[in-house]
XYZ file of C-alpha atoms in Angstrom:
619
model
C 34.874 -8.700 -6.039
C 37.147 -11.654 -4.029
C 36.493 -9.104 -1.525
C 33.243 -10.155 -1.068
C 32.684 -6.294 0.309
C 29.613 -4.141 -0.396
C 30.129 -0.742 -1.216
C 27.300 2.159 -0.967
C 27.585 5.259 -3.034
C 26.970 8.058 -0.689
C 25.941 10.212 -4.204
C 24.320 8.563 -7.168
C 22.815 8.999 -9.775
C 19.115 8.076 -9.894
C 17.908 6.164 -12.587
C 14.143 6.167 -12.427
C 14.265 4.508 -16.319
C 16.087 1.569 -16.210
C 14.961 -1.814 -15.273
C 16.398 -3.123 -12.008
C 17.932 -5.735 -14.221
C 20.271 -3.765 -15.603
C 22.533 -2.955 -13.066
C 22.954 -3.480 -9.647
C 19.839 -2.257 -6.847
C 20.282 0.413 -4.557
C 19.661 1.451 -0.874
C 15.385 3.730 -1.156
C 16.352 7.182 -1.747
C 15.290 11.240 -0.977
C 14.950 13.044 -4.206
C 15.203 16.748 -4.108
C 11.957 18.579 -5.450
C 11.864 19.672 -8.870
C 11.196 23.012 -9.885
C 8.358 23.966 -12.377
C 9.130 24.432 -15.480
C 8.104 28.296 -16.508
C 7.152 27.275 -19.879
C 5.025 24.496 -20.520
C 1.854 25.424 -21.782
C 0.436 22.091 -22.748
C -0.755 21.242 -19.175
C -4.045 22.693 -18.038
C -3.279 25.759 -15.451
C -4.174 24.476 -11.653
C -4.133 28.312 -10.421
C -7.521 28.042 -9.304
C -7.400 24.771 -7.168
C -4.680 26.425 -4.964
C -6.443 29.124 -2.180
C -3.199 31.405 -2.462
C -2.182 31.390 -6.256
C -3.285 34.637 -8.324
C -6.299 33.335 -10.942
C -3.954 34.700 -14.001
C -0.700 33.030 -13.627
C 1.143 29.988 -11.197
C 4.994 30.934 -9.695
C 6.873 28.474 -8.381
C 6.646 29.816 -4.345
C 5.697 26.621 -3.957
C 9.265 24.859 -5.542
C 11.957 24.696 -2.866
C 15.617 25.615 -4.170
C 17.684 22.881 -4.601
C 20.479 21.831 -2.544
C 23.806 20.594 -5.129
C 26.298 19.367 -4.240
C 29.850 21.466 -5.694
C 31.463 19.043 -8.047
C 28.329 18.758 -10.008
C 27.768 21.356 -13.490
C 24.707 23.114 -13.037
C 22.772 22.842 -16.192
C 21.354 26.329 -18.366
C 18.066 27.877 -17.077
C 16.638 27.115 -20.958
C 16.364 23.183 -18.954
C 12.949 24.848 -16.904
C 13.413 21.643 -14.038
C 16.242 19.378 -13.618
C 17.490 17.518 -10.021
C 21.591 17.545 -9.309
C 21.667 14.470 -6.800
C 20.290 12.353 -4.049
C 20.519 11.730 -0.862
C 19.210 8.281 1.254
C 16.840 8.300 3.775
C 16.897 8.706 7.331
C 21.013 9.636 6.144
C 22.387 9.291 9.610
C 21.452 5.448 10.002
C 24.898 3.871 10.088
C 24.681 1.353 6.771
C 27.853 -1.444 8.399
C 28.740 -2.010 12.164
C 31.982 -0.046 11.288
C 29.941 2.857 10.419
C 27.973 2.352 13.739
C 30.456 2.644 15.979
C 31.237 5.892 14.792
C 28.671 7.675 15.875
C 28.153 9.045 19.021
C 24.796 7.326 19.407
C 26.778 4.214 19.451
C 25.469 3.158 23.098
C 21.868 2.890 22.366
C 22.798 0.651 19.270
C 25.037 -1.295 21.057
C 21.746 -1.607 23.377
C 19.762 -2.773 20.646
C 22.369 -5.007 19.250
C 22.289 -6.440 22.624
C 18.754 -6.937 22.292
C 18.800 -8.712 19.078
C 21.021 -11.324 19.938
C 19.179 -12.319 23.303
C 16.302 -12.858 21.011
C 19.014 -15.402 18.971
C 19.624 -17.060 21.950
C 16.613 -17.037 23.220
C 14.876 -18.734 19.990
C 18.411 -20.944 19.474
C 18.299 -20.311 16.756
C 21.726 -21.437 15.298
C 24.456 -23.554 16.762
C 28.095 -22.928 16.129
C 29.805 -26.084 13.565
C 32.849 -26.375 11.860
C 32.672 -25.061 8.355
C 31.210 -27.523 6.054
C 33.397 -28.125 3.189
C 30.710 -27.957 0.008
C 28.554 -26.242 1.137
C 28.063 -22.539 0.767
C 27.905 -20.081 4.125
C 25.135 -17.198 3.704
C 26.796 -13.470 5.223
C 25.114 -11.995 7.849
C 24.658 -8.098 8.329
C 23.484 -5.328 10.622
C 20.324 -3.201 9.716
C 19.794 -0.199 11.826
C 16.863 1.952 12.423
C 15.089 4.519 14.181
C 11.733 4.168 14.699
C 8.956 6.495 15.429
C 5.627 6.453 16.966
C 2.156 7.352 14.764
C 3.167 11.320 15.704
C 6.604 10.968 13.931
C 8.558 10.999 17.006
C 11.479 9.000 17.805
C 10.618 5.974 19.920
C 13.064 3.515 19.931
C 16.713 2.505 18.239
C 16.532 -0.653 16.395
C 18.754 -3.373 15.011
C 18.571 -6.384 13.446
C 20.630 -9.183 12.291
C 19.883 -10.235 8.740
C 21.224 -13.022 6.254
C 22.759 -12.051 2.865
C 19.755 -13.549 1.700
C 20.558 -12.804 -1.901
C 23.655 -15.310 -1.731
C 21.417 -18.540 -1.613
C 20.771 -20.183 -4.159
C 17.735 -21.518 -5.140
C 16.935 -25.406 -5.299
C 20.012 -25.524 -2.840
C 19.463 -23.459 0.122
C 15.606 -22.606 -0.252
C 13.083 -23.673 -2.789
C 9.191 -22.078 -1.953
C 9.304 -18.537 -0.446
C 5.759 -17.840 -1.090
C 4.092 -16.531 1.882
C 0.353 -14.774 2.082
C 0.025 -11.826 3.428
C -3.782 -9.982 4.557
C -5.358 -7.832 1.814
C -6.334 -4.123 3.218
C -9.821 -4.231 1.951
C -10.162 -7.490 4.222
C -8.877 -5.178 6.457
C -11.485 -2.273 5.871
C -14.312 -5.392 5.857
C -13.573 -6.051 9.801
C -13.296 -2.764 10.727
C -16.475 -2.015 9.281
C -18.205 -4.839 10.874
C -17.050 -4.091 13.970
C -17.874 -0.029 13.709
C -21.552 -1.958 13.709
C -20.836 -4.360 16.475
C -19.128 -2.616 18.362
C -16.310 -5.187 18.782
C -12.792 -5.146 20.875
C -10.568 -4.380 18.275
C -6.993 -5.283 20.404
C -3.626 -5.269 18.827
C -0.189 -6.622 19.415
C 2.721 -7.640 17.269
C 5.342 -10.266 17.429
C 8.420 -9.827 18.278
C 11.233 -10.775 16.378
C 8.834 -12.707 14.456
C 10.992 -14.718 11.341
C 12.917 -16.370 14.326
C 10.399 -18.660 14.799
C 9.703 -20.506 12.042
C 11.656 -23.628 11.167
C 13.936 -24.411 8.690
C 13.660 -27.517 6.550
C 16.762 -26.482 4.574
C 20.981 -26.990 5.680
C 22.025 -23.414 6.010
C 24.931 -21.743 7.258
C 26.278 -18.240 8.089
C 28.685 -15.885 9.395
C 28.945 -14.493 13.066
C 27.424 -11.474 13.387
C 30.444 -9.346 13.822
C 30.803 -7.674 17.363
C 29.809 -10.998 18.209
C 32.264 -13.466 17.141
C 33.108 -16.650 20.204
C 36.589 -15.555 20.827
C 36.961 -18.951 21.940
C 35.688 -20.543 18.440
C 36.286 -17.881 15.841
C 36.642 -20.074 12.766
C 33.165 -21.766 13.726
C 29.697 -20.557 11.690
C 26.061 -20.737 12.614
C 23.951 -23.522 11.405
C 21.064 -21.804 11.326
C 18.171 -24.021 12.970
C 15.319 -21.526 12.753
C 14.958 -18.807 10.185
C 16.096 -15.576 10.572
C 15.524 -12.291 8.409
C 17.387 -11.946 4.828
C 16.898 -15.349 3.865
C 14.647 -16.108 1.022
C 12.447 -18.476 3.001
C 12.330 -16.437 6.123
C 8.683 -15.064 5.693
C 7.455 -18.257 4.356
C 8.886 -20.748 7.604
C 7.158 -17.470 9.892
C 3.729 -17.921 8.182
C 3.516 -21.807 8.446
C 5.085 -22.092 11.981
C 1.772 -19.109 13.199
C -0.509 -20.900 10.939
C -0.207 -23.979 13.296
C -0.319 -22.267 15.865
C -2.801 -20.532 15.762
C -5.436 -23.523 14.643
C -4.325 -25.546 17.527
C -6.104 -23.031 19.369
C -9.235 -23.773 17.580
C -9.330 -20.680 14.572
C -10.294 -21.875 11.351
C -8.736 -20.287 8.296
C -11.178 -17.816 5.638
C -11.247 -20.039 2.746
C -10.949 -16.276 0.925
C -8.036 -14.598 3.213
C -5.391 -16.791 4.107
C -4.241 -13.936 7.023
C -7.839 -14.434 8.722
C -9.014 -16.607 10.780
C -12.259 -16.893 12.943
C -12.977 -18.526 16.179
C -16.731 -19.270 17.136
C -18.547 -20.201 20.463
C -22.558 -19.696 20.303
C -22.599 -16.126 20.292
C -18.986 -15.501 21.046
C -16.905 -14.370 17.796
C -13.522 -13.840 17.808
C -11.868 -12.843 14.046
C -7.999 -12.836 14.200
C -5.934 -10.997 10.977
C -2.204 -11.442 10.728
C 0.173 -8.898 8.711
C 3.462 -9.949 8.402
C 4.626 -9.911 12.421
C 1.150 -7.474 13.294
C -1.784 -8.735 15.010
C -5.506 -7.518 15.139
C -8.037 -9.193 17.160
C -11.266 -8.713 17.075
C -14.418 -9.828 19.062
C -17.646 -9.151 21.703
C -15.941 -11.306 24.318
C -13.528 -9.387 26.240
C -12.425 -12.726 28.613
C -11.897 -14.984 24.972
C -9.469 -12.085 23.552
C -8.030 -12.422 26.688
C -7.628 -16.340 25.946
C -6.741 -15.821 22.959
C -4.136 -13.116 23.978
C -2.449 -15.249 26.869
C -2.022 -18.482 24.147
C -0.558 -16.266 21.695
C 2.790 -15.122 24.418
C 2.771 -18.405 25.275
C 3.838 -19.574 21.856
C 5.650 -16.028 21.226
C 7.593 -13.769 22.240
C 4.920 -10.824 22.205
C 3.560 -7.539 22.750
C 0.997 -6.169 23.709
C -0.543 -3.115 22.260
C -4.243 -2.633 23.965
C -7.074 -1.279 21.711
C -5.955 -1.171 18.246
C -4.657 2.382 17.659
C -2.108 2.569 14.823
C -1.248 -0.217 11.967
C 0.038 0.024 9.059
C 1.626 3.901 8.866
C -2.630 4.612 9.501
C -3.852 5.207 12.858
C -7.516 4.294 14.232
C -10.243 6.169 15.521
C -13.024 5.146 17.578
C -16.297 7.466 18.866
C -17.759 4.229 20.516
C -20.611 6.252 22.339
C -21.727 6.760 18.206
C -20.225 3.565 16.716
C -18.351 5.151 14.446
C -14.260 4.191 13.177
C -11.897 5.848 10.830
C -8.994 5.676 9.535
C -6.376 8.255 8.461
C -2.307 8.548 7.323
C -2.055 11.607 7.819
C 1.504 11.260 9.731
C 1.747 9.050 6.124
C 1.080 11.728 3.796
C 3.465 14.306 6.112
C 6.162 11.985 5.649
C 5.387 11.561 2.104
C 4.956 15.365 1.341
C 8.691 16.140 2.743
C 9.990 13.413 0.849
C 9.614 15.385 -2.348
C 10.336 19.111 -1.270
C 6.521 19.062 -1.154
C 5.258 19.971 2.691
C 4.925 23.750 1.681
C 3.272 23.811 -1.349
C 0.089 25.350 -2.171
C -3.092 23.197 -1.667
C -4.904 21.488 -4.128
C -8.799 21.248 -3.876
C -9.359 18.768 -6.495
C -6.550 16.009 -6.972
C -6.242 17.204 -10.904
C -8.100 19.692 -12.569
C -10.815 18.973 -14.553
C -9.955 19.247 -18.574
C -6.105 18.604 -17.767
C -5.235 15.168 -20.724
C -2.040 13.449 -20.820
C -1.351 11.540 -23.588
C 2.121 9.756 -24.359
C 2.996 12.889 -26.979
C 4.092 14.649 -23.509
C 7.087 12.251 -23.052
C 9.777 13.586 -23.689
C 10.908 12.621 -27.597
C 14.594 13.961 -27.802
C 17.747 12.895 -25.688
C 17.926 16.355 -23.842
C 14.675 16.310 -23.162
C 14.859 12.547 -21.487
C 18.432 13.596 -19.707
C 16.637 16.716 -18.223
C 13.703 14.087 -16.814
C 15.822 11.506 -15.150
C 15.902 13.167 -12.122
C 12.379 13.300 -11.355
C 11.643 11.072 -8.529
C 8.280 10.251 -11.149
C 7.989 6.564 -10.235
C 9.163 7.168 -6.640
C 6.333 9.851 -6.258
C 3.893 7.758 -8.036
C 4.418 4.364 -5.330
C 4.098 6.858 -2.749
C 1.187 8.181 -3.498
C -0.367 4.717 -4.253
C 0.307 3.264 -1.115
C -2.791 6.502 0.402
C -4.761 5.309 -1.820
C -4.483 1.351 -1.457
C -5.040 1.950 2.532
C -7.542 4.831 2.603
C -7.663 7.465 -0.270
C -10.187 6.133 -2.519
C -10.772 9.558 -4.054
C -6.850 10.009 -5.448
C -8.047 6.577 -7.485
C -8.425 7.862 -10.718
C -5.732 10.840 -10.952
C -3.065 8.160 -9.783
C -4.649 6.005 -12.298
C -4.302 8.317 -15.223
C -0.588 9.065 -14.550
C 0.752 5.463 -13.044
C 0.883 5.382 -17.001
C 3.754 6.968 -17.516
C 6.240 5.889 -15.391
C 9.378 4.540 -17.846
C 9.103 7.964 -20.021
C 7.284 10.816 -18.040
C 7.370 14.050 -19.349
C 6.706 18.000 -17.527
C 3.052 17.272 -18.011
C 2.574 14.593 -16.287
C 5.296 15.210 -13.686
C 3.029 18.340 -12.902
C -0.109 15.817 -12.500
C 1.469 14.217 -9.792
C 2.378 17.440 -8.030
C -0.795 18.220 -8.103
C -2.418 15.083 -6.563
C 0.693 15.793 -3.601
C -0.844 18.732 -3.057
C -4.286 17.858 -3.190
C -3.176 15.394 -0.635
C -1.682 18.319 1.559
C -5.129 20.214 1.520
C -6.584 17.030 2.081
C -4.252 14.569 4.904
C -6.304 15.444 7.748
C -9.465 13.299 6.074
C -10.782 10.302 7.862
C -12.108 7.193 6.141
C -14.805 6.894 8.481
C -17.286 3.586 8.694
C -20.345 3.894 10.842
C -24.169 4.773 9.628
C -27.594 4.449 10.242
C -29.127 2.512 8.568
C -30.568 -0.241 10.652
C -29.121 -3.028 8.529
C -25.433 -4.740 7.702
C -25.224 -4.603 4.248
C -22.837 -4.097 1.125
C -23.607 -2.027 -2.116
C -21.303 -1.590 -5.177
C -21.603 1.404 -7.398
C -19.680 1.430 -10.631
C -18.762 3.684 -13.458
C -17.670 4.057 -16.799
C -15.661 6.890 -19.246
C -15.894 6.249 -22.845
C -12.619 6.338 -24.900
C -10.915 9.344 -21.997
C -7.265 7.743 -23.323
C -6.113 9.896 -26.104
C -3.627 7.437 -27.239
C -5.319 3.873 -27.634
C -9.284 5.480 -27.239
C -9.570 2.592 -24.183
C -12.194 3.296 -21.713
C -11.478 3.987 -17.831
C -13.627 1.777 -16.092
C -14.045 2.560 -11.896
C -16.172 0.609 -8.657
C -16.552 1.140 -5.640
C -18.270 -1.379 -2.428
C -20.395 0.615 0.347
C -19.979 -0.839 3.902
C -21.658 0.405 6.820
C -21.181 4.295 5.326
C -17.573 3.846 4.288
C -15.690 1.967 0.927
C -14.415 -0.967 1.864
C -13.004 -1.774 -1.569
C -12.366 0.425 -4.751
C -10.883 0.248 -8.356
C -9.999 2.833 -11.017
C -8.827 1.361 -14.182
C -8.000 1.268 -18.162
C -9.790 -1.100 -19.825
C -7.754 -4.101 -21.457
C -9.694 -3.639 -25.068
C -10.870 -0.707 -26.876
C -15.172 0.026 -26.199
C -17.604 0.505 -29.133
C -19.695 2.471 -27.303
C -20.759 4.037 -23.759
C -23.294 0.726 -23.308
C -20.042 -1.432 -23.572
C -17.774 0.456 -21.365
C -20.301 0.625 -19.369
C -20.865 -3.216 -19.295
C -17.327 -3.952 -19.289
C -17.247 -2.110 -16.069
C -20.119 -3.428 -14.681
C -18.335 -6.979 -15.271
C -15.425 -6.357 -13.348
C -17.422 -4.916 -10.529
C -19.034 -8.304 -10.473
C -15.782 -10.280 -10.081
C -14.778 -8.077 -7.329
C -18.352 -8.422 -5.893
C -17.881 -12.290 -6.028
C -14.951 -12.346 -3.507
C -16.572 -9.718 -1.062
C -19.696 -12.472 -1.142
C -17.405 -15.147 -0.162
C -15.341 -13.703 2.400
C -17.924 -12.051 4.851
C -20.147 -15.380 4.052
C -17.063 -17.167 5.942
C -17.209 -14.762 8.280
C -20.716 -15.470 9.285
C -21.840 -12.879 10.933
C -23.278 -10.340 8.244
C -26.724 -12.588 7.459
C -27.718 -10.018 4.236
C -24.578 -11.289 2.396
C -27.110 -14.034 1.280
C -29.560 -11.273 -0.649
C -28.005 -10.239 -3.682
C -25.466 -7.819 -3.687
C -26.864 -4.455 -5.354
C -24.856 -3.237 -7.869
C -25.851 0.453 -9.795
C -25.160 1.402 -13.069
C -26.051 4.810 -14.619
C -26.600 3.264 -18.323
C -29.981 1.764 -18.494
C -28.664 0.392 -22.129
C -25.636 -1.498 -20.420
C -28.503 -2.692 -17.634
C -31.013 -4.073 -20.354
C -28.015 -5.398 -21.715
C -27.449 -7.362 -18.760
C -30.740 -8.670 -17.498
C -32.176 -9.369 -21.119
C -29.518 -10.334 -23.883
C -29.856 -9.703 -27.331
C -27.218 -9.753 -30.006
C -27.927 -6.840 -31.275
C -25.382 -5.829 -33.855
C -23.700 -2.886 -31.529
C -23.092 -5.409 -28.496
C -22.599 -9.089 -30.206
C -18.742 -8.590 -30.928
C -18.482 -8.166 -26.563
C -15.619 -10.840 -25.857
C -17.587 -13.254 -23.459
C -15.710 -13.077 -20.086
C -17.461 -9.918 -19.882
C -20.827 -11.966 -20.014
C -20.155 -12.507 -16.743
C -22.119 -10.699 -15.060
C -25.387 -12.141 -16.905
C -24.513 -15.254 -15.229
C -24.170 -14.228 -11.194
C -27.318 -11.962 -12.185
C -29.451 -14.868 -13.593
C -28.247 -17.017 -10.007
C -29.485 -14.242 -7.836
C -26.193 -13.552 -6.398
C -26.214 -9.807 -7.955
C -29.377 -7.368 -8.800
C -28.580 -3.841 -10.891
C -30.176 -1.310 -10.582
C -30.274 1.861 -12.201
C -28.766 5.356 -10.377
C -28.785 8.666 -11.368
C -25.933 10.142 -12.888
C -25.431 12.660 -10.215
C -25.856 9.800 -7.792
C -23.554 7.085 -8.927
C -20.422 7.965 -6.655
C -18.032 5.932 -8.740
C -17.365 8.699 -10.697
C -15.189 10.234 -9.747
C -13.324 6.490 -10.301
C -13.829 7.116 -13.502
C -12.878 10.630 -14.306
C -11.443 14.356 -13.274
C -14.122 16.507 -11.592
C -14.708 19.866 -10.341
C -14.794 20.926 -7.145
C -18.085 20.733 -6.002
C -19.300 17.290 -7.470
C -15.901 15.642 -6.329
C -16.376 16.578 -3.077
C -20.245 15.091 -2.993
C -19.139 12.368 -4.167
C -15.804 11.975 -2.068
C -18.362 12.687 1.188
C -20.129 10.137 -0.163
C -17.793 7.598 0.170
C -17.086 8.169 3.887
C -14.077 10.576 3.212
C -14.470 13.448 5.794
C -12.660 15.382 8.347
C -12.697 15.126 12.361
C -14.771 18.307 12.929
C -17.228 16.026 10.552
C -18.188 13.382 12.812
C -16.064 14.138 15.726
């Protein structure tokens, strides 16, 4: 500790169930695939989900052999499945400057560091000063990364100089740290609008974005390794601008960007801090910021060019032309039919490879109908817990979740069910997670498509609930989805936080949750000013007549008078004319897959209604 050195283990025990506060945090890791347990009988057999699995059993051919370090003892076969070790994602990446020197591609790393340092000089990020007597000096570190394109091919070498922000002291080196990012549902809504009106969609990237933020505090940093000034080796860098790694870096950058775009006439959306609008007559432009990624939507090319030129005068901008790939999402357009498709096949491939599932069997549904997961399937003995410690359960849940919140609403319910057991997962839970991965492998080429034959651009919602589906606490599952221009723009599948005593009550609660989301969507779209129908009552479709009656004509009925007042929010919205609740037949309720596991035919039908289709179906 006196030498202030950081040691990183090449082989480590990965403790998924431990809290970060109980120990030091580690680097992102990639873990070996866990073998299926031969004696696991309490999970419903998923053999009929796969095109190459026999009907009477599930073999383990989809699980690859595990690589083991010779110094680690091998547990007995009776343990069913296990994991011997882990290795770092992109393990060929150097972790320190000295490590980079020893790599055969150091010349390319050196070139990347030179580019980074030039950005520091161009932005006048620091000045060399004598170390202050009573001020802490923050360390610095080089972070290396090989970036790939949308197809997974090597694109460029990157080197980032970062400050060791973990050594900063709150109230001294920084104060506030919060910085907003645009919500993905906001981006999807803008894509749906852009498809309908055939807007231009341009993309830009701000180079070394965080270097543009101004610091309000005095922060001193060590000179970067490999670039120490030979004339002043004992001096330190007094930061004049923000730098990657500082606690307040993102906040400083966001404030600087907000100030600059407002000078050009953009107005921030009242309900989405990273969406801006500029209107002049019939000319409309929307700007979306996600950290350092910028999307421009508009109907006038000269205006968009003017925005691009203005941004280029304020920051160092990389023009990426028409939007094609952002946040791991591929963007496809058919402008002749006014269609936009979003796809994450490259991301899903990375996830499958990470968990050694790229050659697994292909699932036809996320989890087979009839599968029951509960806490009774969690490990109850120390031996079972140790056996499960090596399973990358939480990592797999997190990886699937990003796909779900971006473009894959069809796995929402399955993910909601499996994510409840991250603290102490059992073999059955892990098998269910693997089932989702197999389904994603089979459907990775699906697109979330916006574009329909409807004459008006409208938003409509579907809501549903499954009564007391959780076997542990008898709580119901809520689900809703909002459709705009033929595709889902917002969705949610979650367990209710109270115990409903009837199907009417569970459906009533689910409808109220949908009404809360509808309120935000109405405000956000209304502020965009390009969807006239948003001023009309937003239709929410429900398949439960009792819940609809309770919403439209509330009565002090013995079976409903105990319902918490907060769920009466939907009544108020209906009375104000902001929401219109309507009946839909159960078979046409596309919120159904958000509340329960479905058989293949119905699942595929609802998936199509959500806007998820293969390229052959719309290209």
